[in-house]
Tab-separated table of N, CA, C and O in Angstrom:
chain	number	residue	atom	x	y	z
A	11	MET	N	7.028	-1.784	3.065
A	11	MET	CA	8.183	-1.468	2.249
A	11	MET	C	7.760	-0.639	1.034
A	11	MET	O	8.444	0.323	0.682
A	12	TYR	N	6.628	-1.022	0.442
A	12	TYR	CA	6.121	-0.310	-0.719
A	12	TYR	C	5.835	1.148	-0.369
A	12	TYR	O	6.227	2.058	-1.099
A	13	LEU	N	5.151	1.361	0.727
A	13	LEU	CA	4.807	2.728	1.135
A	13	LEU	C	6.049	3.524	1.532
A	13	LEU	O	6.132	4.720	1.252
A	14	ALA	N	7.005	2.878	2.164
A	14	ALA	CA	8.241	3.569	2.538
A	14	ALA	C	8.964	4.059	1.283
A	14	ALA	O	9.521	5.161	1.271
A	15	LYS	N	8.924	3.265	0.238
A	15	LYS	CA	9.585	3.645	-1.015
A	15	LYS	C	8.806	4.736	-1.735
A	15	LYS	O	9.366	5.750	-2.153
A	16	HIS	N	7.494	4.535	-1.899
A	16	HIS	CA	6.713	5.429	-2.752
A	16	HIS	C	6.128	6.647	-2.043
A	16	HIS	O	5.820	7.632	-2.708
A	17	VAL	N	5.965	6.592	-0.735
A	17	VAL	CA	5.439	7.759	-0.014
A	17	VAL	C	6.581	8.530	0.638
A	17	VAL	O	6.699	9.735	0.471
A	18	ALA	N	7.420	7.821	1.377
A	18	ALA	CA	8.505	8.495	2.101
A	18	ALA	C	9.731	8.727	1.234
A	18	ALA	O	10.575	9.550	1.569
A	19	GLY	N	9.839	7.980	0.121
A	19	GLY	CA	10.983	8.156	-0.761
A	19	GLY	C	12.266	7.540	-0.238
A	19	GLY	O	13.354	7.935	-0.643
A	20	TRP	N	12.139	6.571	0.657
A	20	TRP	CA	13.324	5.916	1.214
A	20	TRP	C	14.009	5.074	0.149
A	20	TRP	O	13.362	4.522	-0.748
A	21	SER	N	15.308	4.931	0.283
A	21	SER	CA	16.058	4.044	-0.599
A	21	SER	C	15.806	2.600	-0.171
A	21	SER	O	15.403	2.329	0.972
A	22	THR	N	16.062	1.670	-1.076
A	22	THR	CA	15.860	0.256	-0.732
A	22	THR	C	16.831	-0.179	0.366
A	22	THR	O	16.484	-1.019	1.193
A	23	THR	N	18.006	0.414	0.390
A	23	THR	CA	18.975	0.095	1.447
A	23	THR	C	18.441	0.552	2.806
A	23	THR	O	18.509	-0.196	3.788
A	24	ARG	N	17.905	1.756	2.860
A	24	ARG	CA	17.358	2.279	4.118
A	24	ARG	C	16.172	1.435	4.585
A	24	ARG	O	16.045	1.123	5.766
A	25	ILE	N	15.304	1.070	3.658
A	25	ILE	CA	14.148	0.234	4.013
A	25	ILE	C	14.623	-1.102	4.551
A	25	ILE	O	14.119	-1.602	5.559
A	26	GLY	N	15.609	-1.689	3.890
A	26	GLY	CA	16.162	-2.970	4.340
A	26	GLY	C	16.722	-2.897	5.748
A	26	GLY	O	16.500	-3.783	6.572
A	27	ARG	N	17.437	-1.824	6.029
A	27	ARG	CA	17.973	-1.641	7.385
A	27	ARG	C	16.852	-1.526	8.401
A	27	ARG	O	16.932	-2.087	9.496
A	28	PHE	N	15.788	-0.802	8.037
A	28	PHE	CA	14.645	-0.638	8.933
A	28	PHE	C	13.982	-1.982	9.231
A	28	PHE	O	13.552	-2.233	10.352
A	29	TYR	N	13.914	-2.847	8.239
A	29	TYR	CA	13.299	-4.165	8.420
A	29	TYR	C	14.348	-5.203	8.802
A	29	TYR	O	14.564	-6.195	8.103
A	30	ASN	N	15.014	-4.966	9.901
A	30	ASN	CA	15.963	-5.918	10.496
A	30	ASN	C	17.089	-6.336	9.560
A	30	ASN	O	17.465	-7.495	9.501
A	31	GLY	N	17.624	-5.377	8.824
A	31	GLY	CA	18.803	-5.647	8.015
A	31	GLY	C	18.544	-6.464	6.760
A	31	GLY	O	19.452	-7.133	6.267
A	32	ARG	N	17.350	-6.398	6.212
A	32	ARG	CA	17.064	-7.117	4.970
A	32	ARG	C	17.915	-6.541	3.835
A	32	ARG	O	18.239	-5.360	3.794
A	33	HIS	N	18.281	-7.402	2.914
A	33	HIS	CA	19.073	-6.985	1.768
A	33	HIS	C	18.199	-6.150	0.828
A	33	HIS	O	16.990	-6.376	0.740
A	34	HIS	N	18.818	-5.211	0.113
A	34	HIS	CA	18.026	-4.336	-0.757
A	34	HIS	C	17.297	-5.105	-1.855
A	34	HIS	O	16.235	-4.694	-2.307
A	35	THR	N	17.825	-6.248	-2.262
A	35	THR	CA	17.126	-7.038	-3.280
A	35	THR	C	15.842	-7.660	-2.725
A	35	THR	O	14.877	-7.848	-3.462
A	36	THR	N	15.827	-7.955	-1.438
A	36	THR	CA	14.605	-8.438	-0.793
A	36	THR	C	13.549	-7.341	-0.817
A	36	THR	O	12.372	-7.601	-1.078
A	37	VAL	N	13.979	-6.126	-0.569
A	37	VAL	CA	13.064	-4.984	-0.604
A	37	VAL	C	12.534	-4.796	-2.023
A	37	VAL	O	11.332	-4.590	-2.220
A	38	LEU	N	13.404	-4.863	-3.012
A	38	LEU	CA	12.975	-4.737	-4.405
A	38	LEU	C	11.932	-5.799	-4.761
A	38	LEU	O	10.945	-5.516	-5.440
A	39	HIS	N	12.167	-7.014	-4.306
A	39	HIS	CA	11.224	-8.105	-4.559
A	39	HIS	C	9.866	-7.807	-3.919
A	39	HIS	O	8.818	-8.000	-4.552
A	40	ALA	N	9.869	-7.336	-2.699
A	40	ALA	CA	8.622	-7.029	-1.997
A	40	ALA	C	7.860	-5.904	-2.694
A	40	ALA	O	6.635	-5.979	-2.866
A	41	ILE	N	8.570	-4.885	-3.124
A	41	ILE	CA	7.934	-3.760	-3.812
A	41	ILE	C	7.346	-4.218	-5.146
A	41	ILE	O	6.209	-3.870	-5.486
A	42	ALA	N	8.083	-5.021	-5.875
A	42	ALA	CA	7.589	-5.540	-7.158
A	42	ALA	C	6.358	-6.420	-6.951
A	42	ALA	O	5.415	-6.380	-7.749
A	43	LYS	N	6.359	-7.193	-5.879
A	43	LYS	CA	5.211	-8.051	-5.599
A	43	LYS	C	3.957	-7.216	-5.321
A	43	LYS	O	2.871	-7.531	-5.815
A	44	VAL	N	4.103	-6.155	-4.549
A	44	VAL	CA	2.961	-5.286	-4.263
A	44	VAL	C	2.477	-4.628	-5.554
A	44	VAL	O	1.265	-4.522	-5.779
A	45	GLU	N	3.390	-4.226	-6.427
A	45	GLU	CA	2.990	-3.632	-7.702
A	45	GLU	C	2.200	-4.623	-8.546
A	45	GLU	O	1.186	-4.263	-9.148
A	46	ARG	N	2.630	-5.888	-8.574
A	46	ARG	CA	1.880	-6.923	-9.312
A	46	ARG	C	0.510	-7.153	-8.689
A	46	ARG	O	-0.490	-7.289	-9.399
A	47	LEU	N	0.455	-7.184	-7.354
A	47	LEU	CA	-0.822	-7.381	-6.664
A	47	LEU	C	-1.768	-6.223	-6.914
A	47	LEU	O	-2.982	-6.420	-7.061
A	48	ARG	N	-1.242	-5.016	-6.975
A	48	ARG	CA	-2.083	-3.840	-7.263
A	48	ARG	C	-2.723	-3.966	-8.641
A	48	ARG	O	-3.870	-3.593	-8.835
A	49	GLN	N	-1.973	-4.474	-9.600
A	49	GLN	CA	-2.504	-4.632	-10.954
A	49	GLN	C	-3.556	-5.731	-11.017
A	49	GLN	O	-4.503	-5.641	-11.794
A	50	ALA	N	-3.408	-6.739	-10.181
A	50	ALA	CA	-4.314	-7.889	-10.215
A	50	ALA	C	-5.559	-7.700	-9.360
A	50	ALA	O	-6.587	-8.329	-9.617
A	51	ASP	N	-5.496	-6.858	-8.334
A	51	ASP	CA	-6.609	-6.729	-7.388
A	51	ASP	C	-6.939	-5.256	-7.169
A	51	ASP	O	-6.208	-4.537	-6.512
A	52	GLU	N	-8.071	-4.828	-7.728
A	52	GLU	CA	-8.432	-3.415	-7.610
A	52	GLU	C	-8.761	-3.016	-6.175
A	52	GLU	O	-8.640	-1.849	-5.811
A	53	THR	N	-9.149	-3.964	-5.349
A	53	THR	CA	-9.412	-3.665	-3.945
A	53	THR	C	-8.126	-3.276	-3.236
A	53	THR	O	-8.076	-2.287	-2.507
A	54	LEU	N	-7.098	-4.049	-3.461
A	54	LEU	CA	-5.793	-3.738	-2.870
A	54	LEU	C	-5.263	-2.426	-3.430
A	54	LEU	O	-4.725	-1.600	-2.689
A	55	ASP	N	-5.454	-2.201	-4.710
A	55	ASP	CA	-5.029	-0.954	-5.330
A	55	ASP	C	-5.717	0.238	-4.675
A	55	ASP	O	-5.079	1.244	-4.367
A	56	ALA	N	-7.015	0.108	-4.424
A	56	ALA	CA	-7.766	1.190	-3.781
A	56	ALA	C	-7.270	1.434	-2.358
A	56	ALA	O	-7.130	2.578	-1.930
A	57	LEU	N	-7.004	0.359	-1.631
A	57	LEU	CA	-6.502	0.503	-0.266
A	57	LEU	C	-5.159	1.225	-0.252
A	57	LEU	O	-4.944	2.141	0.540
A	58	ILE	N	-4.270	0.842	-1.139
A	58	ILE	CA	-2.952	1.485	-1.190
A	58	ILE	C	-3.092	2.947	-1.592
A	58	ILE	O	-2.388	3.818	-1.066
A	59	GLU	N	-4.017	3.242	-2.479
A	59	GLU	CA	-4.245	4.639	-2.864
A	59	GLU	C	-4.724	5.460	-1.669
A	59	GLU	O	-4.265	6.576	-1.442
A	60	VAL	N	-5.634	4.893	-0.887
A	60	VAL	CA	-6.132	5.599	0.298
A	60	VAL	C	-5.012	5.780	1.317
A	60	VAL	O	-4.847	6.862	1.885
A	61	LEU	N	-4.243	4.742	1.552
A	61	LEU	CA	-3.127	4.843	2.501
A	61	LEU	C	-2.098	5.860	2.036
A	61	LEU	O	-1.596	6.654	2.834
A	62	THR	N	-1.796	5.853	0.752
A	62	THR	CA	-0.837	6.809	0.208
A	62	THR	C	-1.328	8.240	0.412
A	62	THR	O	-0.576	9.119	0.831
A	63	ALA	N	-2.602	8.455	0.133
A	63	ALA	CA	-3.173	9.794	0.305
A	63	ALA	C	-3.161	10.222	1.763
A	63	ALA	O	-2.901	11.379	2.077
A	64	ALA	N	-3.447	9.277	2.661
A	64	ALA	CA	-3.472	9.594	4.089
A	64	ALA	C	-2.074	9.904	4.619
A	64	ALA	O	-1.920	10.732	5.518
A	65	LEU	N	-1.071	9.260	4.068
A	65	LEU	CA	0.292	9.420	4.560
A	65	LEU	C	1.072	10.531	3.870
A	65	LEU	O	2.068	11.002	4.400
A	66	SER	N	0.638	10.944	2.696
A	66	SER	CA	1.395	11.899	1.914
A	66	SER	C	0.702	13.248	1.843
A	66	SER	O	-0.340	13.368	1.212
A	67	PRO	N	1.284	14.265	2.460
A	67	PRO	CA	0.677	15.598	2.384
A	67	PRO	C	0.594	16.096	0.942
A	67	PRO	O	-0.328	16.804	0.588
A	68	ALA	N	1.530	15.711	0.094
A	68	ALA	CA	1.526	16.151	-1.297
A	68	ALA	C	0.337	15.583	-2.066
A	68	ALA	O	-0.149	16.186	-3.007
A	69	MET	N	-0.157	14.421	-1.681
A	69	MET	CA	-1.272	13.779	-2.370
A	69	MET	C	-2.621	14.226	-1.825
A	69	MET	O	-3.644	13.979	-2.449
A	70	GLU	N	-2.639	14.855	-0.679
A	70	GLU	CA	-3.897	15.158	0.007
A	70	GLU	C	-4.878	15.913	-0.873
A	70	GLU	O	-6.031	15.538	-1.005
A	71	GLY	N	-4.456	16.972	-1.512
A	71	GLY	CA	-5.360	17.758	-2.340
A	71	GLY	C	-5.870	16.990	-3.537
A	71	GLY	O	-7.038	17.058	-3.890
A	72	GLN	N	-5.002	16.213	-4.178
A	72	GLN	CA	-5.393	15.424	-5.340
A	72	GLN	C	-6.416	14.376	-4.948
A	72	GLN	O	-7.389	14.150	-5.658
A	73	PHE	N	-6.196	13.727	-3.834
A	73	PHE	CA	-7.104	12.672	-3.391
A	73	PHE	C	-8.469	13.248	-3.056
A	73	PHE	O	-9.485	12.703	-3.453
A	74	ASN	N	-8.491	14.362	-2.359
A	74	ASN	CA	-9.761	14.971	-1.959
A	74	ASN	C	-10.576	15.430	-3.161
A	74	ASN	O	-11.794	15.479	-3.096
A	75	GLN	N	-9.924	15.762	-4.262
A	75	GLN	CA	-10.650	16.161	-5.457
A	75	GLN	C	-11.348	14.969	-6.103
A	75	GLN	O	-12.390	15.115	-6.721
A	76	ARG	N	-10.779	13.774	-5.955
A	76	ARG	CA	-11.345	12.592	-6.603
A	76	ARG	C	-12.325	11.845	-5.717
A	76	ARG	O	-13.175	11.119	-6.209
A	77	VAL	N	-12.193	11.955	-4.417
A	77	VAL	CA	-13.024	11.193	-3.495
A	77	VAL	C	-13.717	12.148	-2.542
A	77	VAL	O	-13.077	12.984	-1.924
A	78	GLU	N	-15.022	12.015	-2.423
A	78	GLU	CA	-15.772	12.896	-1.533
A	78	GLU	C	-15.382	12.669	-0.080
A	78	GLU	O	-14.989	11.572	0.308
A	79	ARG	N	-15.538	13.715	0.727
A	79	ARG	CA	-15.218	13.617	2.147
A	79	ARG	C	-16.027	12.516	2.801
A	79	ARG	O	-17.193	12.314	2.486
A	80	GLY	N	-15.395	11.819	3.747
A	80	GLY	CA	-16.068	10.760	4.475
A	80	GLY	C	-15.963	9.414	3.793
A	80	GLY	O	-16.140	8.383	4.411
A	81	TRP	N	-15.664	9.417	2.503
A	81	TRP	CA	-15.554	8.161	1.778
A	81	TRP	C	-14.292	7.397	2.158
A	81	TRP	O	-14.284	6.180	2.131
A	82	SER	N	-13.234	8.105	2.505
A	82	SER	CA	-11.970	7.411	2.754
A	82	SER	C	-12.087	6.433	3.914
A	82	SER	O	-11.611	5.309	3.818
A	83	THR	N	-12.755	6.812	4.992
A	83	THR	CA	-12.925	5.902	6.126
A	83	THR	C	-13.776	4.710	5.736
A	83	THR	O	-13.432	3.564	6.037
A	84	ALA	N	-14.868	4.969	5.042
A	84	ALA	CA	-15.743	3.876	4.608
A	84	ALA	C	-15.011	2.966	3.633
A	84	ALA	O	-15.150	1.737	3.694
A	85	LEU	N	-14.216	3.549	2.739
A	85	LEU	CA	-13.467	2.757	1.777
A	85	LEU	C	-12.436	1.885	2.469
A	85	LEU	O	-12.310	0.694	2.167
A	86	ILE	N	-11.714	2.458	3.417
A	86	ILE	CA	-10.726	1.673	4.157
A	86	ILE	C	-11.405	0.519	4.894
A	86	ILE	O	-10.933	-0.614	4.854
A	87	ASP	N	-12.526	0.790	5.554
A	87	ASP	CA	-13.248	-0.263	6.272
A	87	ASP	C	-13.708	-1.358	5.326
A	87	ASP	O	-13.575	-2.547	5.621
A	88	ALA	N	-14.267	-0.978	4.185
A	88	ALA	CA	-14.769	-1.962	3.224
A	88	ALA	C	-13.638	-2.805	2.641
A	88	ALA	O	-13.745	-4.030	2.531
A	89	VAL	N	-12.551	-2.138	2.289
A	89	VAL	CA	-11.418	-2.853	1.706
A	89	VAL	C	-10.777	-3.770	2.738
A	89	VAL	O	-10.449	-4.930	2.452
A	90	ALA	N	-10.612	-3.281	3.953
A	90	ALA	CA	-10.023	-4.109	5.010
A	90	ALA	C	-10.893	-5.327	5.288
A	90	ALA	O	-10.370	-6.440	5.442
A	91	ALA	N	-12.206	-5.158	5.314
A	91	ALA	CA	-13.111	-6.295	5.543
A	91	ALA	C	-12.982	-7.318	4.425
A	91	ALA	O	-12.933	-8.523	4.673
A	92	ARG	N	-12.894	-6.824	3.180
A	92	ARG	CA	-12.765	-7.752	2.049
A	92	ARG	C	-11.441	-8.498	2.092
A	92	ARG	O	-11.386	-9.703	1.858
A	93	LEU	N	-10.365	-7.784	2.406
A	93	LEU	CA	-9.058	-8.440	2.488
A	93	LEU	C	-9.023	-9.478	3.608
A	93	LEU	O	-8.501	-10.575	3.431
A	94	LEU	N	-9.602	-9.136	4.761
A	94	LEU	CA	-9.650	-10.104	5.859
A	94	LEU	C	-10.463	-11.332	5.474
A	94	LEU	O	-10.108	-12.464	5.815
A	95	GLN	N	-11.556	-11.129	4.747
A	95	GLN	CA	-12.384	-12.243	4.285
A	95	GLN	C	-11.584	-13.132	3.330
A	95	GLN	O	-11.630	-14.361	3.430
A	96	GLN	N	-10.839	-12.523	2.411
A	96	GLN	CA	-10.034	-13.291	1.464
A	96	GLN	C	-8.930	-14.067	2.180
A	96	GLN	O	-8.680	-15.223	1.866
A	97	ILE	N	-8.302	-13.433	3.141
A	97	ILE	CA	-7.247	-14.109	3.897
A	97	ILE	C	-7.842	-15.275	4.687
A	97	ILE	O	-7.294	-16.370	4.694
A	98	SER	N	-8.956	-15.033	5.333
A	98	SER	CA	-9.608	-16.076	6.119
A	98	SER	C	-10.017	-17.258	5.252
A	98	SER	O	-9.795	-18.415	5.610
A	99	SER	N	-10.592	-16.981	4.089
A	99	SER	CA	-11.028	-18.067	3.219
A	99	SER	C	-9.838	-18.838	2.643
A	99	SER	O	-9.895	-20.038	2.445
A	100	SER	N	-8.713	-18.141	2.402
A	100	SER	CA	-7.538	-18.844	1.897
A	100	SER	C	-6.898	-19.711	2.973
A	100	SER	O	-6.327	-20.767	2.679
A	101	LEU	N	-7.021	-19.313	4.231
A	101	LEU	CA	-6.506	-20.129	5.337
A	101	LEU	C	-7.383	-21.359	5.573
A	101	LEU	O	-6.881	-22.413	5.931
A	102	ASP	N	-8.698	-21.192	5.379
A	102	ASP	CA	-9.623	-22.298	5.561
A	102	ASP	C	-9.524	-23.309	4.430
A	102	ASP	O	-9.792	-24.489	4.650
A	103	GLY	N	-9.165	-22.842	3.241
A	103	GLY	CA	-9.151	-23.696	2.049
A	103	GLY	C	-7.936	-24.515	1.993
A	103	GLY	O	-7.676	-25.592	1.839
């Protein structure tokens, strides 16, 4: 939902319809939650930045100037591994 809003520019109503008729306030809540998580976890913030750059042609040039070629795949792999580890440990705990 966050990426649909910030990369594709979809309205909250459109996003809600896409996600099985969710109300726009549910979408707003989900987007706000991701924004809070981005502020609290730099790993998640980095992952969303990489995903945004990969999905948005407008961001492509800006992203490539800040991150060397080949780093995006390694960064995605590292971040995904860390997130999976955190999820796994929270399920075990």
